[in-house]
Tab-separated table of C-alpha atoms and ligand atoms in Angstrom:
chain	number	residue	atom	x	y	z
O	1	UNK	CA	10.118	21.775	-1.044
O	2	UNK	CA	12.242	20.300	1.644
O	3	UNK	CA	13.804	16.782	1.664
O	4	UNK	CA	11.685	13.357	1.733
O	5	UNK	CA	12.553	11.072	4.884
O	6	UNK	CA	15.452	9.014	3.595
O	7	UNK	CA	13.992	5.454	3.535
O	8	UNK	CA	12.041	3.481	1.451
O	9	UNK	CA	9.735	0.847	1.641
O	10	UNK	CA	8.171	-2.237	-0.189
O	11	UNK	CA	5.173	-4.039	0.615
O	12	UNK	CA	3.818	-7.195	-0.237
O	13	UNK	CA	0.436	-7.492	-0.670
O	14	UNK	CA	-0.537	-11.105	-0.482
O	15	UNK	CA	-4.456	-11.043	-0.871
O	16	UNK	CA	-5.832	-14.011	-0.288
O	17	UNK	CA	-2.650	-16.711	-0.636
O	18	UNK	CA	-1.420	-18.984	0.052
O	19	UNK	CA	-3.694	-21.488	0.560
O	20	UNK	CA	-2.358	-22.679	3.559
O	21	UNK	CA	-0.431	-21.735	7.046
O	22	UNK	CA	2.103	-23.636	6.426
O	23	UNK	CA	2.886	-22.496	2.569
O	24	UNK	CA	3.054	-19.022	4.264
O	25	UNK	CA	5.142	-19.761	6.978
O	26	UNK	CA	7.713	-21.050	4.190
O	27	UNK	CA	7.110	-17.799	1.891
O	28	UNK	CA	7.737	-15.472	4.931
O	29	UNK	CA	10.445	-17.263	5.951
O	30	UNK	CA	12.390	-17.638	2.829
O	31	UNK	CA	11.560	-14.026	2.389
O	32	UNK	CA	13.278	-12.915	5.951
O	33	UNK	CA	16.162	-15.266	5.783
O	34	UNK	CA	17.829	-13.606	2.499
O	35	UNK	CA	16.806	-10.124	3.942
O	36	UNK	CA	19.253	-7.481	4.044
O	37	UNK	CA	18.115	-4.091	3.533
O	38	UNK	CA	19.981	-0.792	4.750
O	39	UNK	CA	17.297	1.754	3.869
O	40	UNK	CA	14.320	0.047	3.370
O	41	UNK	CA	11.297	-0.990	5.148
O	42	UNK	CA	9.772	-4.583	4.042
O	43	UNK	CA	6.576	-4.765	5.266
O	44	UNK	CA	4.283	-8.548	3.932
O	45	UNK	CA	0.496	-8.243	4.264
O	46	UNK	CA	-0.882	-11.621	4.527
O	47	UNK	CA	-4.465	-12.739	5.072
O	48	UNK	CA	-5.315	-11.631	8.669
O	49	UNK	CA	-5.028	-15.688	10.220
O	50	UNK	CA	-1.321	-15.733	9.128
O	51	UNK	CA	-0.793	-12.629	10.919
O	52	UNK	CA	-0.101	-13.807	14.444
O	53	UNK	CA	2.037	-16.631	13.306
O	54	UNK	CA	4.052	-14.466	10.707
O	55	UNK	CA	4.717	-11.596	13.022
O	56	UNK	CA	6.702	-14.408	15.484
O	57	UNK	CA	8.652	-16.229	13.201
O	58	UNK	CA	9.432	-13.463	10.924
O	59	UNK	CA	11.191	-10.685	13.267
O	60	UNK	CA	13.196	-8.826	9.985
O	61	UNK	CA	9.224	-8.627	7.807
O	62	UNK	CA	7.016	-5.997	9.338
O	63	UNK	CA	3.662	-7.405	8.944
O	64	UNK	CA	0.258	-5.763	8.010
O	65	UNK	CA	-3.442	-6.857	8.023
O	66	UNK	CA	-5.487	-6.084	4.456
O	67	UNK	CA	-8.278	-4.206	6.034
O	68	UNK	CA	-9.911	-3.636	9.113
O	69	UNK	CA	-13.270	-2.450	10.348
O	70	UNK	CA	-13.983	1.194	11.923
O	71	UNK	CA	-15.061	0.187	15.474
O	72	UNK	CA	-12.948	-1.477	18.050
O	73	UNK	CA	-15.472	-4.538	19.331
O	74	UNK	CA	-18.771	-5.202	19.543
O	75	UNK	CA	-21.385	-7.024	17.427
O	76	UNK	CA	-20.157	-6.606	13.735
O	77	UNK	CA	-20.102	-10.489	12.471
O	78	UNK	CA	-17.312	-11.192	10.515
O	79	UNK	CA	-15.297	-7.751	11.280
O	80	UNK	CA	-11.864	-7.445	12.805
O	81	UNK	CA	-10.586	-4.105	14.679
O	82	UNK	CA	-7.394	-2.092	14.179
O	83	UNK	CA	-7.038	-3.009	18.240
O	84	UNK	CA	-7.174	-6.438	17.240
O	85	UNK	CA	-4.662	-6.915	14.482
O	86	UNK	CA	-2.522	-5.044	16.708
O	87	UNK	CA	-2.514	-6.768	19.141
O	88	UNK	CA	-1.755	-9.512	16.877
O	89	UNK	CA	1.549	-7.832	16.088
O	90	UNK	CA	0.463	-5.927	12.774
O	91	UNK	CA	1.923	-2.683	12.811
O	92	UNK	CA	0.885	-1.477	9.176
O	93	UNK	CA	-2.837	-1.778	7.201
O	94	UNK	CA	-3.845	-1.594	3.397
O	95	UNK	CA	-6.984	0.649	2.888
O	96	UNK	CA	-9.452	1.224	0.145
O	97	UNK	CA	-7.505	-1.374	-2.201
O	98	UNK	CA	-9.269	-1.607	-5.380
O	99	UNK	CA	-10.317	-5.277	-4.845
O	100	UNK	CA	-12.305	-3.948	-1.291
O	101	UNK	CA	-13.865	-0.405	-3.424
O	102	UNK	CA	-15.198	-3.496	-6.293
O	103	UNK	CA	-17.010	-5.534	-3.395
O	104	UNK	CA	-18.795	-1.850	-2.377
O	105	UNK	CA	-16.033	-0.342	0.208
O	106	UNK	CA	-17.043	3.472	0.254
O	107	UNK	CA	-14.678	6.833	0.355
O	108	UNK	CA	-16.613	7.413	3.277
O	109	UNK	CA	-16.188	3.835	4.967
O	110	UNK	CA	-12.287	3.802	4.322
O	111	UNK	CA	-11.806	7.140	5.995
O	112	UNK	CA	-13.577	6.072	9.297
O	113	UNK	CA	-10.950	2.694	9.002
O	114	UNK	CA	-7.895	5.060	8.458
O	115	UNK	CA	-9.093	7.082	11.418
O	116	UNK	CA	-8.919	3.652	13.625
O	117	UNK	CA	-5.911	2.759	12.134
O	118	UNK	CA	-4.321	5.489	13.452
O	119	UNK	CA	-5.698	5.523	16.719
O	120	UNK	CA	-4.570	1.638	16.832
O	121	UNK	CA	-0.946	2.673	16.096
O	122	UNK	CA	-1.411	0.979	12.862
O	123	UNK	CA	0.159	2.975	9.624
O	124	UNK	CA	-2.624	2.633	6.717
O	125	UNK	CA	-1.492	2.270	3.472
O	126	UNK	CA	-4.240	3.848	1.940
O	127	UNK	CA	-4.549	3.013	-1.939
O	128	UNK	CA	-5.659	5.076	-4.413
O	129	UNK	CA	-6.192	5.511	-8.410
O	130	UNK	CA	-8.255	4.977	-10.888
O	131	UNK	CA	-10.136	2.491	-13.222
O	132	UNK	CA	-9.318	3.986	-16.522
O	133	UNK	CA	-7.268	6.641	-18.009
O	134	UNK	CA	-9.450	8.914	-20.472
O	135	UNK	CA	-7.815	11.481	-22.530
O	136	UNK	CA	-9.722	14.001	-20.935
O	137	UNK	CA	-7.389	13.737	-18.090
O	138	UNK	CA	-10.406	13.129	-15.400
O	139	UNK	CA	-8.520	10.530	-13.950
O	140	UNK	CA	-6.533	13.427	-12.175
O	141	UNK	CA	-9.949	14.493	-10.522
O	142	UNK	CA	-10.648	10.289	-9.531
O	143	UNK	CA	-7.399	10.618	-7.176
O	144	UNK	CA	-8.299	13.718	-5.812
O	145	UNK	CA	-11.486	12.910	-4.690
O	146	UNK	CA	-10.269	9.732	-3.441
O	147	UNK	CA	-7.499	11.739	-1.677
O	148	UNK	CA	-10.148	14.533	-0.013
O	149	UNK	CA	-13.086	11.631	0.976
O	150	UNK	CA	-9.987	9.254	2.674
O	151	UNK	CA	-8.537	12.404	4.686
O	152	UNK	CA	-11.314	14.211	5.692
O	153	UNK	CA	-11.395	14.896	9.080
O	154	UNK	CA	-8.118	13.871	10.009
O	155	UNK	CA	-5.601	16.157	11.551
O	156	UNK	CA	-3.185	17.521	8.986
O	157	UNK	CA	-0.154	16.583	11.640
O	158	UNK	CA	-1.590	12.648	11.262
O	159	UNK	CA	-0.885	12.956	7.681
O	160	UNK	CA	3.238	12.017	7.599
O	161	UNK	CA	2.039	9.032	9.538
O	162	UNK	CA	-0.175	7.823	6.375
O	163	UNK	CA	1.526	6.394	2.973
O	164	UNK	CA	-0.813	6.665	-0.085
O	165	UNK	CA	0.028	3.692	-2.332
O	166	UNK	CA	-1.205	4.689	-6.116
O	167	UNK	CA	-2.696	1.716	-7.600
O	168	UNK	CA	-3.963	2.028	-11.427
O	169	UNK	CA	-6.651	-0.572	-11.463
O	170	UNK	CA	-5.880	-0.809	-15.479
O	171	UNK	CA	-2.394	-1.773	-14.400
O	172	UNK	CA	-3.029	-4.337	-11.506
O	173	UNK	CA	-1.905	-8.518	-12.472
O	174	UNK	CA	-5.326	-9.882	-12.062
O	175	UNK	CA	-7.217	-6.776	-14.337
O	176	UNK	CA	-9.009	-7.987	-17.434
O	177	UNK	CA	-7.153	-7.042	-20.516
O	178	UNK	CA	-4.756	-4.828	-18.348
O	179	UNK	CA	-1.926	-2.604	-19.668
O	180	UNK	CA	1.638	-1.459	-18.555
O	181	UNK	CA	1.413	1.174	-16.641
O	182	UNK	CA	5.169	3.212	-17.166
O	183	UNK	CA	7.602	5.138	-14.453
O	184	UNK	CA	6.196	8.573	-16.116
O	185	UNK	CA	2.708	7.361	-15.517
O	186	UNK	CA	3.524	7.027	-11.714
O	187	UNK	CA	5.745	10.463	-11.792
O	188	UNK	CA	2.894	12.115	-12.970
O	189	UNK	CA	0.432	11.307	-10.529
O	190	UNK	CA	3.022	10.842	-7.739
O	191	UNK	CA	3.668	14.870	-8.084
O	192	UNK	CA	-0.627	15.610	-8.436
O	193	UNK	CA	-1.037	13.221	-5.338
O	194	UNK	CA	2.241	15.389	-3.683
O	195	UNK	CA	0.172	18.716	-5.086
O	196	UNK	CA	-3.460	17.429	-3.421
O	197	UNK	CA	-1.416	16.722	-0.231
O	198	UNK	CA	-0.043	19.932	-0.138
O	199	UNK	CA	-3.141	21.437	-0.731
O	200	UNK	CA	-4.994	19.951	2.270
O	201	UNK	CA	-2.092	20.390	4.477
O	202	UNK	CA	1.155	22.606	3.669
O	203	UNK	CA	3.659	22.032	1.190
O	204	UNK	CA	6.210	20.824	4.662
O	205	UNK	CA	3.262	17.630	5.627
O	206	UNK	CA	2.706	16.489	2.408
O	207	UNK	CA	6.702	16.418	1.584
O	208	UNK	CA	6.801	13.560	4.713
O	209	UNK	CA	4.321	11.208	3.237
O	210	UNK	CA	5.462	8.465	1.508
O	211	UNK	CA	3.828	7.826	-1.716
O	212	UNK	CA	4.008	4.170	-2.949
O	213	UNK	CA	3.244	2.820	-6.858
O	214	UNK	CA	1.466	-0.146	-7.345
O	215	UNK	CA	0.240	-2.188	-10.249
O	216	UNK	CA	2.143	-5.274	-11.479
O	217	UNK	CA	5.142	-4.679	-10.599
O	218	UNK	CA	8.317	-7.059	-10.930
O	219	UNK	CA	11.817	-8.127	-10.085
O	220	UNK	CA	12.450	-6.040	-13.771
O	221	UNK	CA	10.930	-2.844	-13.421
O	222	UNK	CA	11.077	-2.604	-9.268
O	223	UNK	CA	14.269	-0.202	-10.203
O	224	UNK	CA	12.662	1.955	-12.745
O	225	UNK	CA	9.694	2.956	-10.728
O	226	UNK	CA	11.861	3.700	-7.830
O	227	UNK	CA	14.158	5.314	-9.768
O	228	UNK	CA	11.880	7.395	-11.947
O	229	UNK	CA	8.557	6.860	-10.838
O	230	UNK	CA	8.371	9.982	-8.243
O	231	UNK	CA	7.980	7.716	-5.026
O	232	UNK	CA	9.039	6.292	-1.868
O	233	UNK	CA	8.474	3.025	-2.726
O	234	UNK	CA	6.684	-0.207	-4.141
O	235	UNK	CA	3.638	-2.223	-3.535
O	236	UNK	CA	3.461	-5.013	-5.298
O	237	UNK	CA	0.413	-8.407	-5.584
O	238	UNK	CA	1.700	-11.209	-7.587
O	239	UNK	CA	5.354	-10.866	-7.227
O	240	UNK	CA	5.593	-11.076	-3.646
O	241	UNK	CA	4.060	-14.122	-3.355
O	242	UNK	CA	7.220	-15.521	-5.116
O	243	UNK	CA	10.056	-15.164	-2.511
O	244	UNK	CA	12.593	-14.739	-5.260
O	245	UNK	CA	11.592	-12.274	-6.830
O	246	UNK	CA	10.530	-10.105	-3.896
O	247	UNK	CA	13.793	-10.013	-2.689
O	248	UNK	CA	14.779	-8.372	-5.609
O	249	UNK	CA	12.073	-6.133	-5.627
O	250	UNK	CA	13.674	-5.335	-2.413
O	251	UNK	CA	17.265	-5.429	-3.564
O	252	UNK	CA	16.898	-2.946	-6.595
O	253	UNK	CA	14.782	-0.339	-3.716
O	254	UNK	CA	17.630	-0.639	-1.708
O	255	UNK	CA	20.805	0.099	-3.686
O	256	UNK	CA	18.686	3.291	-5.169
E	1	LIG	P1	-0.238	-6.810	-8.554
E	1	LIG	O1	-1.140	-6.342	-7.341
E	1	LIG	O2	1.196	-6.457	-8.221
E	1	LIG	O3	-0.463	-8.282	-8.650
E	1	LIG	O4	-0.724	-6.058	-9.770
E	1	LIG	C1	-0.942	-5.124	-6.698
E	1	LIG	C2	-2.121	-4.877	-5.802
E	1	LIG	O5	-3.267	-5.129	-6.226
E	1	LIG	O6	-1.931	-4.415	-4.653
């Protein structure tokens, strides 16, 4: 299989914090100020009224939204476009997080937004993975079919310019009696998610999308993932809303 585009990337996935413009105004910019990267991309998704702000004042970040909807206007109350958080200066969007699939987000809605994303010259992170891990191994089949229902229809060419981010619901900060997920964990289902790429595509497509792990992760184990957990890079909740200990989440990506 031929070579992986060189560069890595870490996002920050803010959710809904901080509380206030001004906190994240001072998280972005102690984030962008102690910023040196040579090979990696940080990218901060912040709740969509930070974005405009952010994307001015903090030229180093790339900035994302954390969803948008499928159509470009009209009368959807309460909805926000691919068009529009562009235009906001968002270049990148997180899909089909966990949190959205708990409030009723469909396979079949999230494709339609990665579709718009990509005709909005947005890149969708598009996260995947499942809620538990049996020992029957189905969990293998939950990221397929999460895989298949958020790709269908889309051009197998489109496909480099998507990054899957594989997010263990039993591993994420904020799960109910979560557990650790471990580098192997990630390795394993960073080469199945690699395998279902190839599958819908050819072996030469899915080798160009980035594959991200998710789920917890720190300033500690940032390296080990990277290092040994078969992907391109991190996305990580909790920790980035602590400037410190992004950065080093960043730092550790970088020298790998
Ligand atoms: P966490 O969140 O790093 O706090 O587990 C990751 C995510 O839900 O995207």
């Amino acid at each position: 299989m031929p070579k992986k585009a060189a560069h890595k990337i870490v996002v920050g996935n803010w959710k809904m914090n901080p509380l206030t413009l001004r906190e994240a105004v001072k998280l972005a910019a102690d984030v962008a100020k102690n910023l040196k990267t040579k090979h990696t991309k940080v990218v901060i998704c912040p709740p969509l009224v930070y974005v405009e702000k952010l994307s001015r004042i903090a030229k180093k970040l790339a900035i994302g939204g954390q969803d948008i909807f499928w159509e470009d206007k009209g009368p959807y109350t309460g909805e926000v476009s691919g068009e529009m958080l562009h235009s906001l200066g968002g270049r990148f969007v997180i899909l089909g997080h966990s949190e959205r699939r708990a409030l009723g987000e469909t396979g079949i809605e999230i494709n339609k937004k990665i579709k718009k994303a990509l005709s909005s010259s947005l890149t969708p992170i598009v996260c995947v993975g499942e809620k538990e891990r049996e020992h029957t191994h189905e969990y293998f089949n939950v990221v397929k079919n999460q895989i298949e229902e958020c790709l269908a229809g889309i051009q197998k060419n489109l496909f480099p310019k998507i990054m899957i981010a594989y997010e263990p619901v039993w591993a994420i900060s904020t799960t109910k009696d979560r557990k650790d997920a471990t580098p192997k964990d990630s390795e394993e289902m960073a080469i199945f998610i690699r395998k279902t790429l190839s599958d819908l595509s050819t072996p030469q497509t899915a080798s160009k999308v980035m594959i991200l792990y998710g789920g917890s992760v720190n300033e500690k184990d940032a390296g080990d993932f990277v290092r040994h957990g078969g992907v391109d890079g991190l996305l990580a909740g909790r920790a980035s809303l602590d400037a410190k200990k992004f950065l080093e989440i960043v730092r550790v990506t970088d020298a790998l």
